[in-house]
Short mmCIF file of C-alpha atoms and ligand atoms in Angstrom, two decimals:
data_model
loop_
_atom_site.label_atom_id
_atom_site.label_comp_id
_atom_site.label_asym_id
_atom_site.label_seq_id
_atom_site.Cartn_x
_atom_site.Cartn_y
_atom_site.Cartn_z
CA MET A 1 -0.04 -0.01 -0.02
CA SER A 2 1.17 3.55 -0.73
CA ASN A 3 1.38 6.20 1.91
CA ASN A 4 -0.85 8.51 -0.20
CA ARG A 5 -2.69 10.81 2.24
CA ASP A 6 -5.84 10.41 0.19
CA GLU A 7 -6.15 6.93 1.65
CA ILE A 8 -6.60 8.23 5.16
CA LEU A 9 -9.08 11.04 4.40
CA PRO A 10 -12.22 10.65 6.59
CA SER A 11 -14.32 9.55 3.66
CA LYS A 12 -12.03 6.55 3.16
CA VAL A 13 -12.15 5.47 6.81
CA PRO A 14 -14.36 2.39 7.10
CA GLN A 15 -17.75 3.28 8.49
CA ASP A 16 -17.53 0.93 11.40
CA SER A 17 -13.95 1.61 12.41
CA SER A 18 -15.21 2.86 15.84
CA ILE A 19 -17.05 -0.35 16.76
CA ARG A 20 -15.21 -3.22 15.02
CA LEU A 21 -12.54 -4.98 16.95
CA ASP A 22 -10.75 -6.06 13.74
CA LEU A 23 -10.38 -2.43 12.81
CA PHE A 24 -9.12 -1.30 16.22
CA THR A 25 -5.49 -1.00 17.31
CA TRP A 26 -4.48 -2.61 20.60
CA THR A 27 -4.10 0.79 22.14
CA GLU A 28 -7.63 1.71 21.17
CA VAL A 29 -8.87 -1.52 22.82
CA GLU A 30 -7.11 -0.62 25.96
CA LYS A 31 -8.67 2.82 25.96
CA TYR A 32 -12.12 1.34 25.22
CA LEU A 33 -11.75 -1.02 28.18
CA SER A 34 -11.36 1.92 30.54
CA LYS A 35 -14.87 2.98 29.56
CA CYS A 36 -16.68 -0.22 28.75
CA LYS A 37 -16.13 -3.91 29.59
CA GLY A 38 -18.73 -5.23 27.10
CA ILE A 39 -18.21 -6.85 23.66
CA ILE A 40 -20.48 -8.43 21.13
CA LEU A 41 -19.45 -11.73 19.45
CA PRO A 42 -21.43 -12.65 16.32
CA LEU A 43 -21.82 -16.39 15.86
CA GLY A 44 -23.02 -18.04 12.68
CA SER A 45 -22.68 -21.25 10.73
CA THR A 46 -21.47 -22.28 7.30
CA GLU A 47 -24.19 -24.64 6.09
CA GLN A 48 -26.70 -25.29 3.33
CA HIS A 49 -29.80 -23.13 3.28
CA GLY A 50 -31.80 -24.93 0.60
CA PRO A 51 -31.28 -24.55 -3.16
CA THR A 52 -31.69 -20.80 -3.11
CA GLY A 53 -30.18 -19.70 0.17
CA ALA A 54 -26.51 -18.77 0.71
CA ILE A 55 -24.24 -21.18 2.63
CA GLY A 56 -23.22 -18.26 4.84
CA THR A 57 -26.73 -17.14 5.67
CA ASP A 58 -26.39 -17.66 9.49
CA ALA A 59 -23.07 -15.85 9.67
CA ILE A 60 -24.23 -12.99 7.39
CA THR A 61 -27.35 -12.46 9.42
CA ALA A 62 -25.70 -12.67 12.87
CA GLU A 63 -22.94 -10.31 11.75
CA SER A 64 -25.23 -7.69 10.27
CA VAL A 65 -27.48 -7.68 13.38
CA ALA A 66 -24.41 -7.57 15.67
CA ARG A 67 -22.88 -4.62 13.79
CA GLU A 68 -26.15 -2.73 13.86
CA VAL A 69 -26.37 -3.27 17.66
CA GLY A 70 -22.76 -2.05 17.86
CA ARG A 71 -23.58 1.07 15.89
CA ARG A 72 -26.60 1.81 18.11
CA THR A 73 -24.79 1.20 21.39
CA GLY A 74 -21.10 1.93 20.65
CA VAL A 75 -20.29 -1.51 22.06
CA LEU A 76 -17.33 -3.19 20.36
CA VAL A 77 -18.11 -6.02 17.92
CA ALA A 78 -15.60 -8.92 17.63
CA PRO A 79 -14.96 -10.65 14.29
CA THR A 80 -17.69 -13.13 13.40
CA GLN A 81 -17.23 -16.81 14.37
CA SER A 82 -18.59 -18.06 10.99
CA TYR A 83 -18.34 -21.77 11.71
CA GLY A 84 -20.84 -23.57 13.97
CA MET A 85 -22.26 -26.90 14.74
CA ALA A 86 -23.95 -28.07 11.54
CA GLN A 87 -23.49 -31.82 11.74
CA HIS A 88 -27.03 -32.55 10.30
CA HIS A 89 -26.34 -30.37 7.22
CA LEU A 90 -23.22 -32.26 6.18
CA GLY A 91 -25.18 -34.20 3.56
CA PHE A 92 -25.22 -31.04 1.38
CA ALA A 93 -22.20 -29.66 -0.54
CA GLY A 94 -20.47 -26.70 0.96
CA THR A 95 -21.48 -27.28 4.57
CA MET A 96 -18.53 -26.95 6.97
CA SER A 97 -19.26 -28.03 10.53
CA LEU A 98 -17.47 -28.08 13.87
CA GLN A 99 -18.15 -30.97 16.26
CA PRO A 100 -19.96 -29.79 19.36
CA SER A 101 -16.83 -30.39 21.46
CA THR A 102 -14.76 -28.25 19.02
CA LEU A 103 -17.29 -25.39 19.05
CA LEU A 104 -17.37 -25.51 22.80
CA ASN A 105 -13.53 -25.18 22.90
CA VAL A 106 -13.56 -22.38 20.28
CA ILE A 107 -16.13 -20.34 22.24
CA HIS A 108 -14.23 -21.12 25.50
CA ASP A 109 -10.85 -19.98 24.08
CA LEU A 110 -12.24 -16.85 22.40
CA VAL A 111 -14.07 -15.67 25.56
CA ILE A 112 -11.09 -16.54 27.85
CA SER A 113 -8.86 -14.44 25.59
CA LEU A 114 -11.18 -11.48 25.94
CA ALA A 115 -11.53 -12.02 29.67
CA MET A 116 -7.68 -11.96 30.03
CA HIS A 117 -7.77 -8.40 28.81
CA GLY A 118 -10.54 -7.35 31.12
CA PHE A 119 -13.76 -7.88 29.16
CA GLU A 120 -16.51 -8.82 31.59
CA ARG A 121 -19.75 -8.86 29.57
CA ILE A 122 -19.67 -11.17 26.60
CA PHE A 123 -22.85 -10.79 24.44
CA ILE A 124 -23.06 -13.51 21.82
CA ILE A 125 -25.49 -12.74 18.92
CA ASN A 126 -26.26 -16.09 17.26
CA GLY A 127 -27.74 -16.82 13.87
CA HIS A 128 -28.05 -20.68 14.04
CA GLY A 129 -30.30 -22.81 16.30
CA GLY A 130 -27.86 -25.73 16.13
CA ASN A 131 -25.29 -23.71 18.11
CA ILE A 132 -27.50 -23.06 21.11
CA ALA A 133 -26.96 -26.20 23.24
CA THR A 134 -23.20 -26.18 22.75
CA VAL A 135 -22.72 -22.54 23.46
CA LYS A 136 -24.80 -22.75 26.60
CA SER A 137 -22.54 -25.67 27.69
CA ALA A 138 -19.47 -23.60 27.04
CA PHE A 139 -20.44 -20.90 29.61
CA PRO A 140 -19.83 -23.00 32.85
CA GLN A 141 -16.69 -24.21 31.23
CA ILE A 142 -15.60 -20.61 30.77
CA TYR A 143 -16.48 -19.58 34.36
CA SER A 144 -14.58 -22.63 35.69
CA SER A 145 -11.44 -21.73 33.68
CA ALA A 146 -11.65 -18.09 34.62
CA SER A 147 -11.66 -19.06 38.32
CA SER A 148 -8.92 -21.63 38.07
CA MET A 149 -6.73 -19.22 36.08
CA GLN A 150 -7.47 -16.62 38.76
CA LEU A 151 -8.35 -14.04 36.16
CA SER A 152 -9.04 -10.57 37.57
CA VAL A 153 -12.50 -10.63 36.06
CA ALA A 154 -13.23 -14.19 37.38
CA ASN A 155 -15.98 -12.94 39.77
CA SER A 156 -17.60 -10.52 37.39
CA LEU A 157 -17.36 -12.33 34.08
CA LYS A 158 -20.87 -12.87 32.53
CA CYS A 159 -21.75 -14.45 29.23
CA LYS A 160 -25.08 -14.17 27.45
CA LEU A 161 -26.37 -15.91 24.34
CA VAL A 162 -29.14 -14.29 22.26
CA ASN A 163 -30.69 -15.50 19.00
CA TRP A 164 -31.73 -12.67 16.67
CA PHE A 165 -34.32 -14.86 14.94
CA MET A 166 -36.02 -15.71 18.21
CA THR A 167 -36.58 -12.19 19.40
CA PRO A 168 -40.43 -11.81 19.96
CA GLU A 169 -40.66 -8.95 17.41
CA VAL A 170 -38.96 -10.87 14.59
CA PHE A 171 -40.82 -14.08 15.46
CA ARG A 172 -44.22 -12.30 15.35
CA GLU A 173 -43.34 -10.41 12.12
CA ALA A 174 -42.18 -13.59 10.39
CA ARG A 175 -45.39 -15.38 11.28
CA ALA A 176 -47.53 -12.42 10.14
CA LEU A 177 -45.72 -12.16 6.79
CA TYR A 178 -45.17 -15.81 5.90
CA GLY A 179 -47.54 -17.85 8.16
CA ASP A 180 -46.62 -21.55 8.31
CA LYS A 181 -44.33 -21.06 5.24
CA GLU A 182 -41.75 -19.52 7.61
CA GLY A 183 -40.71 -23.12 8.48
CA GLN A 184 -37.68 -23.96 10.53
CA HIS A 185 -34.72 -23.83 8.19
CA ALA A 186 -33.85 -21.75 5.15
CA THR A 187 -36.67 -19.54 6.38
CA PRO A 188 -37.94 -16.58 4.33
CA SER A 189 -37.04 -14.25 7.29
CA GLU A 190 -33.36 -15.18 7.34
CA ILE A 191 -33.19 -15.24 3.52
CA SER A 192 -34.86 -11.77 3.47
CA LEU A 193 -32.12 -10.38 5.74
CA THR A 194 -29.38 -11.75 3.39
CA LEU A 195 -31.11 -10.19 0.37
CA HIS A 196 -31.18 -6.84 2.23
CA VAL A 197 -27.43 -6.87 3.12
CA GLU A 198 -26.25 -8.71 -0.04
CA PRO A 199 -28.60 -7.77 -2.97
CA SER A 200 -26.61 -9.91 -5.43
CA LEU A 201 -28.27 -12.91 -3.81
CA LEU A 202 -31.54 -11.90 -5.45
CA SER A 203 -30.35 -13.48 -8.69
CA LYS A 204 -30.30 -16.89 -7.05
CA GLN A 205 -33.99 -16.89 -5.99
CA TYR A 206 -36.55 -19.03 -7.81
CA GLU A 207 -39.80 -20.69 -6.98
CA LEU A 208 -39.54 -24.11 -5.31
CA PRO A 209 -42.13 -26.90 -4.77
CA ASP A 210 -43.82 -27.17 -1.38
CA PRO A 211 -41.26 -28.43 1.20
CA PRO A 212 -41.76 -31.40 3.54
CA PRO A 213 -43.00 -30.18 6.96
CA ALA A 214 -40.47 -29.56 9.68
CA GLY A 215 -39.89 -32.57 11.90
CA PRO A 216 -37.14 -34.31 13.87
CA ILE A 217 -33.39 -33.87 13.38
CA TYR A 218 -30.93 -36.75 13.63
CA ASP A 219 -27.71 -37.25 11.71
CA TYR A 220 -26.96 -35.86 8.26
CA LYS A 221 -28.05 -38.82 6.08
CA ASP A 222 -31.39 -39.01 7.83
CA PHE A 223 -31.75 -35.23 7.46
CA ARG A 224 -31.26 -35.38 3.71
CA ARG A 225 -33.72 -38.26 3.43
CA ARG A 226 -36.42 -36.26 5.33
CA TYR A 227 -35.57 -32.91 3.78
CA PRO A 228 -34.24 -33.67 0.26
CA ASP A 229 -33.49 -30.09 -0.81
CA GLY A 230 -32.43 -28.91 2.60
CA ARG A 231 -35.52 -26.92 3.55
CA MET A 232 -37.61 -27.73 6.63
CA GLY A 233 -41.21 -26.49 6.04
CA SER A 234 -40.06 -23.18 4.60
CA ASN A 235 -40.79 -21.31 1.38
CA PRO A 236 -37.80 -18.93 0.93
CA PHE A 237 -39.31 -17.65 -2.35
CA LEU A 238 -41.40 -15.45 -0.15
CA ALA A 239 -38.27 -13.59 1.01
CA LYS A 240 -37.96 -9.86 0.17
CA ALA A 241 -35.08 -7.51 0.72
CA ARG A 242 -37.42 -4.93 2.26
CA ASP A 243 -38.63 -7.44 4.81
CA GLY A 244 -34.99 -8.11 5.64
CA LYS A 245 -34.56 -4.41 6.43
CA THR A 246 -37.53 -4.67 8.81
CA PHE A 247 -36.12 -7.77 10.50
CA LEU A 248 -32.69 -6.16 10.90
CA ASP A 249 -34.26 -3.14 12.51
CA GLN A 250 -36.52 -5.22 14.81
CA ALA A 251 -33.75 -7.59 15.86
CA ALA A 252 -31.27 -4.65 16.45
CA SER A 253 -33.89 -2.77 18.54
CA ALA A 254 -34.76 -5.73 20.69
CA LEU A 255 -31.13 -6.80 21.25
CA THR A 256 -30.04 -3.17 21.91
CA LYS A 257 -32.35 -3.21 24.87
CA ASP A 258 -31.11 -6.70 25.99
CA LEU A 259 -27.52 -5.53 25.72
CA LYS A 260 -28.01 -2.38 27.71
CA ASN A 261 -29.75 -4.33 30.48
CA PHE A 262 -26.98 -6.92 30.42
CA LEU A 263 -24.26 -4.32 30.71
CA ASN A 264 -26.06 -2.71 33.69
CA GLU A 265 -26.65 -5.93 35.47
CA SER A 266 -25.09 -6.07 38.86
NI1 NI B 1 -30.09 -20.41 9.10
#
């Protein structure tokens, strides 16, 4: 890169350079910690989302909601953990999954790293239902390590998991817009959000036959047999970028409130 001054004019500074950890310097992080001990960690998955949905849907959605919450609160946003627990989607090309024990260790190690620097409130914004059980199991493991490592934040460290797609506002809106065609995987609500933040995905949308209804989930071969094109009861053709804008706003509003309460918790 050249040292051309033009490259550091304000208009060239990335819009989110005041809330994204990956765009901070370490000295800025240290300064931030003197004012705020909170951080947002977006968590997604890299897995099939039906024949018309992007593989990165859960990471794209979690990241865009997390950054919007960061913009509204000024709370720092860590780089997205884009790989999650997607064992049951491995029957579809492009899916990349972590075993539950691996994901648990990844979350543990990332949070302990943050705690070592003095972060005390870890707010994980998740985009994938399959991550929930594992991430919840990681929390006691994290508290146990923080204590045994005698970290200065051991007694004040708190982790919280929130799922943008399960906020009551988003849930209600999705049901109102799509009824039972919202389904449970490759849903029009999550696809709408990806169309809003990545309009090029519009070119991949086409009408699909009715999907099988959502049902149980076992391992990946059984999943593919029950849900041959990867959808569980959903009709993603109903997705619209303008709905995605609404979902982003609703999720960010609800989670901004949650985050503020979490930061103020004694
Ligand atoms: Ni998803």
